[in-house]
Coordinates of C-alpha atoms in Angstrom, one line a residue:
M488 CA -38.2 72.3 24.1
K489 CA -34.8 71.1 23.6
K490 CA -33.8 69.8 20.1
Y491 CA -31.1 67.6 18.9
L492 CA -29.8 68.5 15.6
L493 CA -28.2 65.9 13.2
L494 CA -27.3 66.5 9.7
L495 CA -29.2 64.6 6.9
A496 CA -26.9 63.9 4.0
L497 CA -26.0 60.7 2.2
A498 CA -23.5 60.3 -0.5
A499 CA -22.0 57.4 -2.3
C500 CA -20.0 56.5 -5.6
T501 CA -21.1 54.5 -8.5
P502 CA -21.9 51.2 -7.6
T503 CA -19.4 48.5 -8.6
K504 CA -20.6 45.8 -6.2
P505 CA -23.7 45.2 -4.1
A506 CA -24.5 47.3 -1.5
M507 CA -22.5 46.5 1.9
L508 CA -22.0 48.9 4.8
P509 CA -18.8 48.2 6.7
P510 CA -18.5 45.0 8.8
D511 CA -18.0 46.7 12.3
D512 CA -19.9 46.5 15.6
N513 CA -23.1 48.4 14.0
T514 CA -24.1 45.0 12.2
T515 CA -23.5 41.5 12.1
E516 CA -22.4 38.7 9.7
E517 CA -25.8 37.2 9.4
A518 CA -26.8 36.6 5.8
P519 CA -30.5 37.9 5.5
Q520 CA -33.1 35.5 4.6
D521 CA -36.7 36.3 4.2
H522 CA -38.6 34.9 7.1
K523 CA -41.1 38.1 7.3
L524 CA -44.3 36.3 8.3
I525 CA -47.1 38.7 9.8
I526 CA -48.9 36.6 12.1
Y527 CA -52.3 37.6 13.6
Q528 CA -52.9 35.5 16.8
L529 CA -56.6 35.5 18.0
M530 CA -58.2 33.8 20.8
T531 CA -60.8 31.6 19.2
R532 CA -63.3 31.6 22.1
L533 CA -63.2 35.4 22.3
F534 CA -62.6 36.7 18.8
G535 CA -66.0 36.6 17.4
N536 CA -68.1 36.7 20.7
Q537 CA -70.5 39.5 20.4
T538 CA -72.1 39.5 23.9
A539 CA -71.2 42.4 26.2
T540 CA -72.5 41.0 29.5
N541 CA -69.3 40.3 31.0
Q542 CA -70.4 38.8 34.4
P543 CA -67.4 37.7 36.3
Y544 CA -67.1 33.7 36.3
G545 CA -70.1 34.1 33.9
T546 CA -71.2 31.0 31.9
A547 CA -71.1 30.6 28.1
Q548 CA -74.7 31.4 28.0
Q549 CA -74.3 34.6 30.1
N550 CA -71.3 36.0 28.5
G551 CA -71.3 34.4 25.1
V552 CA -68.5 32.4 23.5
G553 CA -67.0 32.8 19.9
K554 CA -67.3 30.0 17.4
F555 CA -65.5 28.8 14.5
N556 CA -68.1 30.0 12.2
D557 CA -67.9 33.6 13.4
I558 CA -64.7 33.9 11.8
T559 CA -66.2 34.7 8.5
D560 CA -64.8 35.4 5.1
Q561 CA -65.5 39.0 6.0
A562 CA -63.5 38.6 9.2
L563 CA -60.6 37.2 7.4
Q564 CA -60.5 39.8 4.6
S565 CA -60.4 42.5 7.4
I566 CA -57.4 40.6 8.9
K567 CA -55.7 40.2 5.5
R568 CA -56.1 44.0 4.9
M569 CA -53.8 44.5 7.8
G570 CA -50.9 42.9 5.9
V571 CA -51.4 39.5 7.7
S572 CA -50.0 36.4 6.1
H573 CA -50.7 33.9 8.9
V574 CA -53.5 33.4 11.6
W575 CA -52.8 31.7 14.9
Y576 CA -55.9 30.1 16.0
T577 CA -55.2 30.0 19.8
G578 CA -57.3 27.5 21.8
V579 CA -58.6 25.1 19.0
L580 CA -57.8 21.7 20.8
D581 CA -60.3 20.1 23.4
H582 CA -59.3 21.1 26.8
A583 CA -60.7 20.5 30.2
T584 CA -63.7 22.9 31.3
M585 CA -66.5 23.2 33.8
T586 CA -69.1 23.5 31.0
D587 CA -71.5 20.4 30.4
Y588 CA -71.8 18.8 27.2
A589 CA -73.1 15.7 28.3
Q590 CA -75.9 15.6 25.8
H591 CA -73.3 15.1 23.4
G592 CA -71.0 12.8 25.3
I593 CA -68.8 15.2 26.9
P594 CA -69.5 15.7 30.6
A595 CA -68.1 18.8 32.5
D596 CA -64.6 18.3 34.2
D597 CA -64.1 18.2 37.8
A598 CA -63.8 21.6 39.0
D599 CA -61.0 21.0 41.3
V600 CA -58.6 20.5 38.4
V601 CA -59.6 23.0 36.0
K602 CA -58.7 26.7 35.9
G603 CA -61.6 29.0 35.0
R604 CA -65.2 28.2 34.1
A605 CA -64.1 27.8 30.3
G606 CA -60.9 26.2 31.3
S607 CA -57.1 26.4 30.2
P608 CA -56.8 26.0 26.4
Y609 CA -53.4 24.5 27.5
A610 CA -54.8 21.6 29.5
I611 CA -55.5 19.5 26.7
K612 CA -58.2 16.8 27.4
D613 CA -58.0 15.2 23.9
Y614 CA -55.2 15.9 21.3
Y615 CA -57.4 14.5 18.4
D616 CA -60.4 16.6 19.1
V617 CA -61.4 20.2 19.1
A618 CA -63.3 22.5 21.8
P619 CA -67.0 21.9 21.8
D620 CA -67.2 25.2 23.0
L621 CA -66.2 26.5 19.4
A622 CA -68.8 24.6 17.5
V623 CA -72.3 25.8 16.6
D624 CA -73.2 22.1 16.2
V625 CA -71.1 20.4 18.6
P626 CA -71.2 16.8 16.8
N627 CA -69.9 18.4 13.7
R628 CA -67.2 20.3 15.6
L629 CA -64.3 19.0 13.5
R630 CA -66.0 19.7 10.3
E631 CA -66.5 23.3 11.4
F632 CA -62.7 23.4 12.1
E633 CA -61.9 22.0 8.9
A634 CA -64.3 24.4 7.1
L635 CA -62.4 27.4 9.0
V636 CA -59.1 26.0 7.8
Q637 CA -60.4 26.0 4.3
R638 CA -61.9 29.4 4.6
T639 CA -58.8 30.8 5.8
H640 CA -56.7 29.4 2.9
N641 CA -59.3 30.6 0.4
N642 CA -58.8 34.2 1.7
G643 CA -55.1 33.9 1.0
L644 CA -53.9 33.2 4.6
K645 CA -52.4 30.4 6.2
V646 CA -53.4 28.5 9.5
I647 CA -51.2 28.1 12.6
I648 CA -52.7 26.2 15.7
D649 CA -51.2 25.3 19.2
F650 CA -49.2 21.9 19.9
I651 CA -48.9 21.4 23.7
P652 CA -46.2 18.9 23.9
N653 CA -45.2 19.1 27.5
H654 CA -48.6 18.5 29.6
V655 CA -52.2 17.3 29.5
A656 CA -55.0 17.9 31.7
R657 CA -55.4 15.5 34.5
S658 CA -58.7 14.1 32.9
Y659 CA -56.9 13.5 29.8
K660 CA -58.8 10.6 27.5
S661 CA -59.0 10.8 24.0
D662 CA -62.4 10.0 22.6
A663 CA -62.0 11.2 19.1
R664 CA -58.6 9.0 18.4
P665 CA -58.6 7.1 15.2
A666 CA -59.2 3.6 15.3
G667 CA -56.0 1.4 16.4
V668 CA -54.5 4.4 18.3
V669 CA -53.5 3.5 21.8
D670 CA -54.3 6.6 24.2
L671 CA -51.8 8.1 26.4
G672 CA -50.9 6.3 29.6
E673 CA -53.0 3.3 28.4
Q674 CA -50.5 0.8 28.7
D675 CA -48.2 2.4 31.2
D676 CA -46.9 0.7 34.4
N677 CA -47.9 3.0 37.1
T678 CA -46.2 1.0 39.9
Q679 CA -42.9 2.7 38.3
A680 CA -41.9 6.6 39.1
F681 CA -40.3 6.4 35.8
K682 CA -40.0 4.1 32.8
P683 CA -38.8 5.2 29.3
S684 CA -42.0 3.4 27.8
N685 CA -44.5 5.2 30.1
N686 CA -46.1 8.2 28.8
F687 CA -46.6 9.8 32.3
Y688 CA -44.4 10.0 35.6
Y689 CA -46.1 8.4 38.5
L690 CA -45.7 8.7 42.4
P691 CA -46.3 5.1 43.5
G692 CA -48.3 4.8 46.8
Q693 CA -49.5 8.5 46.7
P694 CA -52.7 9.8 45.8
F695 CA -53.2 13.1 44.2
V696 CA -54.3 15.9 46.6
V697 CA -55.9 19.0 45.4
P698 CA -54.5 22.5 46.7
A699 CA -56.3 23.0 49.6
D700 CA -56.3 26.8 49.2
Y701 CA -58.0 26.4 45.3
R702 CA -61.4 27.8 45.0
P703 CA -63.0 27.0 41.7
L704 CA -65.3 30.0 40.4
G705 CA -64.3 32.1 43.5
G706 CA -66.7 30.0 45.8
L707 CA -69.7 29.7 43.2
P708 CA -71.2 26.3 42.7
A709 CA -68.9 24.4 40.6
P710 CA -69.4 20.7 39.1
H711 CA -67.8 18.0 41.2
K712 CA -66.2 20.5 43.6
D713 CA -65.4 18.8 46.8
G714 CA -61.6 19.3 47.2
K715 CA -60.9 15.7 46.0
Y716 CA -59.8 14.3 42.8
Q717 CA -59.3 10.5 42.2
E718 CA -55.9 10.2 40.9
N719 CA -53.9 7.3 42.4
P720 CA -51.1 6.9 42.2
A721 CA -50.6 10.7 41.7
K722 CA -48.8 11.8 38.3
A723 CA -45.9 14.6 38.3
T724 CA -47.6 18.0 37.7
G725 CA -47.1 19.9 34.1
N726 CA -44.6 22.3 35.4
D727 CA -42.0 19.8 36.8
V728 CA -43.3 19.3 39.9
F729 CA -42.8 15.7 41.4
S730 CA -45.2 16.0 44.4
A731 CA -48.5 14.2 45.0
A732 CA -49.8 17.7 46.3
P733 CA -48.6 20.7 44.2
S734 CA -49.2 24.2 45.1
V735 CA -52.0 26.5 43.9
N736 CA -49.5 28.5 42.2
D737 CA -48.2 25.3 40.2
W738 CA -49.8 24.1 37.0
F739 CA -51.5 21.7 39.4
E740 CA -54.4 21.2 36.6
T741 CA -52.0 19.4 34.3
I742 CA -49.7 16.2 34.2
K743 CA -46.1 16.1 33.0
L744 CA -45.5 13.9 29.8
N745 CA -42.4 11.5 29.9
Y746 CA -40.1 11.9 26.9
G747 CA -37.6 9.6 28.3
V748 CA -35.9 12.0 30.8
D749 CA -35.5 10.5 34.3
Y750 CA -36.0 13.6 36.1
Q751 CA -35.4 12.2 39.4
H752 CA -32.1 11.0 38.5
N753 CA -30.1 14.0 37.1
R754 CA -32.2 14.0 34.0
Q755 CA -30.9 11.0 32.7
P756 CA -32.0 10.6 28.9
H757 CA -33.3 7.3 27.6
F758 CA -33.8 8.0 24.0
D759 CA -33.0 4.4 22.5
P760 CA -35.3 3.0 21.8
I761 CA -37.4 5.9 20.5
P762 CA -39.7 6.5 23.5
D763 CA -43.4 5.8 23.1
T764 CA -44.3 9.2 23.9
W765 CA -42.3 10.6 21.0
L766 CA -44.2 8.5 18.5
K767 CA -47.5 9.2 20.1
M768 CA -46.8 12.9 19.7
R769 CA -45.4 12.5 16.0
D770 CA -48.8 10.8 15.1
I771 CA -50.9 13.8 16.7
L772 CA -48.6 16.2 14.7
V773 CA -49.3 14.3 11.4
Y774 CA -53.0 13.9 12.1
W775 CA -53.2 17.8 12.2
A776 CA -50.8 18.3 9.4
R777 CA -53.1 16.4 7.2
K778 CA -56.1 18.7 8.0
D779 CA -54.0 21.2 6.1
V780 CA -52.9 23.0 9.2
D781 CA -49.8 25.0 8.2
G782 CA -47.8 25.5 11.1
F783 CA -47.8 24.8 14.8
R784 CA -47.0 27.0 17.7
C785 CA -45.2 24.6 20.1
D786 CA -46.1 25.5 24.1
M787 CA -43.3 25.5 26.5
A788 CA -40.8 24.0 23.7
E789 CA -37.9 24.2 26.0
M790 CA -39.6 21.8 28.8
V791 CA -39.2 19.0 26.1
P792 CA -35.9 17.7 25.0
V793 CA -34.2 19.0 22.2
E794 CA -33.6 15.6 21.0
F795 CA -37.6 15.0 20.4
W796 CA -37.6 18.3 18.2
A797 CA -34.4 17.2 16.4
W798 CA -36.3 14.0 15.4
V799 CA -39.9 15.0 15.0
I800 CA -39.7 18.2 13.0
P801 CA -37.9 16.6 10.0
E802 CA -40.4 13.9 10.2
L803 CA -43.3 16.0 10.0
K804 CA -41.6 17.9 7.3
K805 CA -41.6 14.6 5.2
V806 CA -45.2 14.7 5.4
K807 CA -45.7 18.5 4.7
P808 CA -42.5 20.1 3.6
G809 CA -43.5 23.7 4.2
L810 CA -44.5 22.9 7.7
L811 CA -43.6 25.7 10.4
F812 CA -42.7 25.2 13.8
I813 CA -42.7 28.1 16.2
G814 CA -41.2 27.4 19.7
E815 CA -42.3 29.1 23.1
A816 CA -38.9 29.7 24.5
Y817 CA -37.6 31.9 27.3
D818 CA -34.2 30.6 27.8
A819 CA -31.9 33.0 25.7
K820 CA -28.8 30.6 26.3
T821 CA -30.5 27.8 24.6
Y822 CA -32.2 29.6 21.6
Q823 CA -29.4 28.8 18.9
M824 CA -29.7 25.0 20.2
Y825 CA -33.4 24.9 19.6
I826 CA -33.1 26.5 16.2
E827 CA -30.0 24.7 14.9
R828 CA -30.0 21.2 16.7
G829 CA -34.0 21.3 17.3
G830 CA -35.1 22.5 13.9
F831 CA -37.4 25.2 15.0
D832 CA -38.0 27.5 12.2
Y833 CA -38.9 30.5 14.8
L834 CA -38.6 31.1 18.7
Y835 CA -40.1 33.6 21.0
D836 CA -38.0 36.6 21.4
K837 CA -39.6 37.4 24.6
V838 CA -36.6 37.6 27.3
G839 CA -34.6 39.8 24.8
L840 CA -36.4 41.9 22.7
Y841 CA -40.0 42.1 24.2
D842 CA -38.7 42.9 27.9
G843 CA -36.4 45.5 26.9
L844 CA -39.0 47.2 24.5
R845 CA -41.3 46.9 27.4
R846 CA -39.3 48.8 29.7
L847 CA -38.9 51.6 27.1
S848 CA -42.5 51.8 26.3
R849 CA -42.9 52.6 30.2
D850 CA -40.3 55.2 30.0
E851 CA -37.5 52.9 31.6
G852 CA -34.6 51.1 30.2
S853 CA -32.5 52.0 27.3
T854 CA -32.0 51.6 23.7
R855 CA -28.9 49.4 24.8
D856 CA -31.3 46.6 25.5
I857 CA -32.2 46.6 21.7
T858 CA -28.5 46.8 20.7
R859 CA -27.7 43.9 23.2
V860 CA -30.3 41.7 21.5
W861 CA -29.2 41.8 18.1
R862 CA -25.3 42.3 18.9
E863 CA -25.2 39.4 21.5
E864 CA -28.3 37.4 22.4
S865 CA -29.6 36.4 18.7
R866 CA -26.5 37.2 16.7
G867 CA -26.4 35.1 13.7
F868 CA -30.0 33.8 13.8
G869 CA -32.0 36.8 14.6
G870 CA -34.0 36.2 11.5
H871 CA -35.4 33.1 13.5
M872 CA -36.9 35.2 16.2
L873 CA -40.6 35.9 16.5
R874 CA -41.0 39.6 17.9
F875 CA -44.3 40.6 19.4
L876 CA -45.5 43.2 22.1
E877 CA -48.8 41.4 22.9
N878 CA -50.0 37.7 23.3
H879 CA -52.4 35.6 25.5
D880 CA -49.8 35.4 28.3
E881 CA -48.6 39.1 28.5
Q882 CA -50.5 42.1 29.5
R883 CA -52.1 44.5 27.3
I884 CA -50.1 47.7 26.1
A885 CA -53.0 49.7 27.2
S886 CA -53.5 48.6 30.7
P887 CA -52.0 50.5 33.6
D888 CA -49.9 47.4 34.4
F889 CA -47.8 47.8 31.0
A890 CA -48.0 51.4 29.5
G891 CA -51.4 52.6 30.2
N892 CA -51.7 54.1 26.9
P893 CA -51.8 52.1 23.6
R894 CA -49.9 54.7 21.6
A895 CA -46.8 54.6 24.0
A896 CA -45.8 51.3 22.3
L897 CA -45.8 52.3 18.6
P898 CA -42.2 53.0 18.6
A899 CA -41.7 49.4 20.0
M900 CA -44.1 47.8 17.6
T901 CA -42.0 49.6 14.7
V902 CA -38.8 48.2 16.1
S903 CA -40.3 44.6 16.5
A904 CA -41.7 44.6 12.9
T905 CA -38.6 46.2 11.1
L906 CA -35.4 45.4 13.3
G907 CA -35.0 42.1 11.3
T908 CA -36.0 39.8 8.7
G909 CA -37.9 37.4 11.2
P910 CA -41.7 37.4 11.7
V911 CA -43.6 39.9 13.7
M912 CA -47.1 39.2 15.6
L913 CA -50.0 40.9 16.5
Y914 CA -52.6 39.9 19.2
F915 CA -56.3 40.4 18.2
G916 CA -57.3 43.7 19.9
Q917 CA -54.0 45.4 20.2
D918 CA -54.4 47.2 17.0
V919 CA -57.5 49.3 18.7
G920 CA -56.0 49.8 22.1
E921 CA -57.6 46.8 24.2
P922 CA -57.0 47.5 27.8
G923 CA -57.8 44.2 29.4
R924 CA -60.0 45.4 31.9
G925 CA -62.1 43.5 34.3
A926 CA -62.0 41.0 37.0
E927 CA -63.1 38.1 34.5
G928 CA -63.2 35.2 37.0
F929 CA -60.1 32.9 37.5
S930 CA -58.0 35.3 35.1
G931 CA -58.6 38.4 37.8
E932 CA -57.7 41.9 37.2
D933 CA -54.1 41.5 35.8
G934 CA -54.0 43.5 32.7
R935 CA -54.4 40.5 30.5
T936 CA -57.5 39.4 28.3
T937 CA -58.4 36.2 30.0
I938 CA -58.0 32.6 28.5
F939 CA -59.5 30.8 31.2
D940 CA -63.1 32.6 31.4
Y941 CA -65.8 33.3 29.0
W942 CA -65.7 37.1 28.3
G943 CA -66.4 39.8 25.7
V944 CA -63.4 42.0 24.7
P945 CA -65.1 45.3 24.6
E946 CA -62.5 47.6 22.3
H947 CA -62.2 44.6 19.9
Q948 CA -66.0 44.4 19.7
K949 CA -66.1 48.0 18.5
W950 CA -63.9 46.7 15.4
L951 CA -65.8 43.7 15.3
N952 CA -69.0 46.0 14.8
G953 CA -71.8 43.2 15.0
G954 CA -69.9 40.9 12.4
K955 CA -69.0 43.4 9.8
F956 CA -65.4 43.9 10.8
D957 CA -65.2 47.0 9.7
G958 CA -64.1 49.0 12.8
G959 CA -67.6 51.1 12.7
G960 CA -67.7 51.4 16.5
L961 CA -64.2 52.7 16.8
S962 CA -63.4 56.1 18.2
A963 CA -61.3 58.3 16.0
E964 CA -58.5 57.7 18.0
Q965 CA -58.8 54.0 17.8
Q966 CA -59.2 54.2 14.0
Q967 CA -55.9 56.2 13.8
L968 CA -54.2 53.4 15.9
H969 CA -55.5 50.7 13.8
D970 CA -54.5 52.5 10.4
F971 CA -51.0 52.9 11.9
Y972 CA -50.9 49.2 12.5
V973 CA -52.1 48.6 9.0
R974 CA -49.4 50.6 7.7
L975 CA -46.6 49.2 9.7
L976 CA -47.5 45.5 9.1
T977 CA -48.2 46.0 5.3
L978 CA -44.9 47.9 4.8
S979 CA -43.2 45.2 6.9
G980 CA -44.6 42.6 4.7
Q981 CA -44.0 44.1 1.5
R982 CA -40.9 46.2 1.6
E983 CA -37.9 44.5 0.2
A984 CA -35.3 46.2 2.5
I985 CA -37.5 45.0 5.5
R986 CA -38.2 41.5 4.2
R987 CA -34.6 40.6 3.1
G988 CA -32.5 43.6 3.7
R989 CA -29.3 44.1 5.8
F990 CA -29.1 46.0 9.1
Y991 CA -27.1 48.7 10.2
E992 CA -27.3 50.7 13.5
L993 CA -27.0 54.4 13.6
Q994 CA -26.5 54.9 17.3
S995 CA -22.6 54.9 17.5
T996 CA -22.5 56.9 14.5
L997 CA -24.9 59.7 15.4
A998 CA -23.3 59.7 19.2
A999 CA -20.0 60.6 17.6
Q1000 CA -21.0 63.2 15.5
N1001 CA -23.6 65.2 18.0
P1002 CA -22.8 64.9 21.6
N1003 CA -26.4 66.0 22.3
Y1004 CA -28.0 63.1 20.5
N1005 CA -30.1 61.3 23.0
A1006 CA -29.2 57.5 22.5
E1007 CA -31.2 56.4 25.5
R1008 CA -34.5 57.2 24.0
V1009 CA -34.2 57.7 20.4
Y1010 CA -33.1 54.6 18.2
A1011 CA -31.9 54.8 14.5
Y1012 CA -30.9 52.1 11.8
L1013 CA -30.8 51.5 8.4
R1014 CA -32.5 48.2 6.5
Y1015 CA -31.2 48.1 3.0
T1016 CA -30.6 46.2 -0.1
D1017 CA -29.2 47.1 -3.6
R1018 CA -32.6 48.3 -4.6
E1019 CA -33.9 50.2 -1.5
T1020 CA -32.8 51.9 1.5
L1021 CA -34.8 52.7 4.4
L1022 CA -34.1 54.6 7.6
V1023 CA -36.0 53.7 10.7
V1024 CA -36.1 56.3 13.7
V1025 CA -38.0 55.9 16.6
N1026 CA -38.5 58.3 19.7
F1027 CA -39.4 56.2 22.8
S1028 CA -39.8 59.6 24.9
P1029 CA -43.1 60.4 26.1
R1030 CA -42.5 63.8 26.7
Q1031 CA -39.6 65.3 24.6
A1032 CA -39.5 65.8 20.7
Y1033 CA -36.2 65.9 19.0
A1034 CA -35.4 67.6 15.7
L1035 CA -33.1 65.4 13.5
N1036 CA -30.6 65.9 10.9
L1037 CA -28.6 63.0 10.1
S1038 CA -25.1 62.7 9.0
L1039 CA -23.4 59.8 7.6
P1040 CA -19.6 58.9 7.4
A1041 CA -18.1 58.5 3.7
A1042 CA -18.0 54.9 4.2
L1043 CA -21.5 54.4 4.9
R1044 CA -22.4 56.7 2.0
Q1045 CA -20.4 54.7 -0.3
G1046 CA -21.7 51.3 0.9
L1047 CA -25.2 52.6 0.1
H1048 CA -24.4 53.8 -3.3
L1049 CA -26.0 57.1 -2.6
P1050 CA -24.5 60.3 -4.2
A1051 CA -22.3 62.7 -2.4
D1052 CA -23.1 65.6 -4.6
K1053 CA -26.8 65.4 -5.0
P1054 CA -29.6 66.4 -2.8
L1055 CA -31.6 63.2 -1.3
T1056 CA -35.3 62.9 -0.5
Y1057 CA -36.5 61.3 2.4
T1058 CA -40.2 60.0 2.1
D1059 CA -42.0 59.1 5.3
L1060 CA -43.8 55.9 4.4
L1061 CA -45.3 55.3 8.0
G1062 CA -46.5 58.7 8.7
T1063 CA -48.1 61.2 6.3
G1064 CA -46.2 60.2 3.4
G1065 CA -44.5 63.6 3.3
T1066 CA -41.3 64.2 1.8
V1067 CA -38.2 66.2 3.1
E1068 CA -34.8 67.2 1.4
S1069 CA -31.6 66.0 3.0
T1070 CA -31.2 69.6 4.1
Q1071 CA -34.1 70.0 6.3
T1072 CA -34.7 69.0 9.8
V1073 CA -37.1 66.4 10.7
T1074 CA -39.1 66.5 14.1
L1075 CA -39.6 63.5 16.0
A1076 CA -42.5 63.8 18.3
P1077 CA -42.8 62.1 21.6
Q1078 CA -43.4 58.5 21.1
S1079 CA -43.1 58.4 17.5
S1080 CA -41.9 56.3 14.6
H1081 CA -40.8 57.1 11.3
I1082 CA -39.9 54.8 8.2
F1083 CA -38.1 57.0 5.6
E1084 CA -37.5 55.7 2.0
I1085 CA -34.1 57.5 0.8
K1086 CA -33.8 58.2 -2.9
Q1087 CA -31.6 60.3 -5.2

């Protein structure tokens, strides 16, 4: 086995000023600020479901459905023990579904404009209501949600829910809106394709046409399925499709909201006076903020004009000053604008860091992708980028579509959690290697855990363990994986150097000192403050181990205030907790991660 030797020796002078490494290409000018949220995302419909039937296109009765009440004190304490600070309850708001709750005044929606039997949680049917699926007692569903919020807070965790501002279900109609609230579209002039005061965009004279090749429930009987849906005039579809006949590959089950942008005339803005949709969306956000929600994950934030966010976020922070806004974003060219002008606290780092780490986890790409992210793409605002490796939209790490092995992503998750001072997110089941197997129904065999269907999540259910939330059903290998995530997330949330320390990349330093250093597969950097220095080293190679000794130039030793004439100890906080001296060699096993605390 080929080994790459790098000398481990650090030294410094007596500190006379705060620890500061040289301002060069290995770091940025960004002043560290503590943004280290540890977010646990769970799909509320699936999280507490203990049923293991998993019948494709199965009903809620066949496959089971998780409830608000399933997220017990015990569940929340188990989540908190993972180092988590915030829980993102995904799929809370009332959305279109084929499930019939007519006995409670909520009939099934037309299957021709619903994706999956359970329906997409991003096709909202009532912004002022929660999904009846999630309640044990449907008429009291809002109270059950309020109890969950209180229970979450009582267990020392904060609550994030989705806000879906760009589009709603075609069947949108708010039955739960407070007295005096005018519903979306209620006062629209649907003879006008665009009007600043309208809530929707219209196609006058053209009725909506259901995609001819859409087969709800794969051909099984479905409510109201006849290939027709009464909408005349047709409204523009959620993914900016201004056609009465959207494709089956479009978001045809949704309709686009009008924020005062005339898309069909060069996106001409009409923001004065404030558009009616802005006011309605503000009121909806205020409604949930007053339910004691702590933050919103804002779906497809870039499809809504930045001017709206610049107006509404300050409005909401007047109501609740600590309220968080997290934007789902994919256009790196607009990141800085949506943070600085739009006022977002955090944005997804998907197109940059996630994509690069995914390639490395598949033994593709290069660590240069990581360097490009912090040096160029999010330079100066990296602390505002939310890092993750899984969420409800992405494929599971353990699926063949991603890495096929949950341990393949441990170096990537270490980088996600510790590269900067910003938040990191874990998706439920990721910590036990959930592979997202099964053709659940609408979702199909795609390496993802379905958001459209009723389903049990098998590996997660082993951690659930009949409602004990103690991991009692996990294999030894799964327990080791879970323990790794607990150590990593706890370290990330507690260690000063990770929460608020500076960053210094060691790639060029090591390459200059040792021509055998494999900078394509090994990545190393420092996170440090005046009181703590951590060395993070990860090996992305699935086959090759590396023996490392690290040598740092005098300027780095001096900047870190570490002595040149005394041996240093390196304690592995992420692994076994073993300690080595600076004269010893450290071996990086394939697909391994280390966080060393360096002390005199």
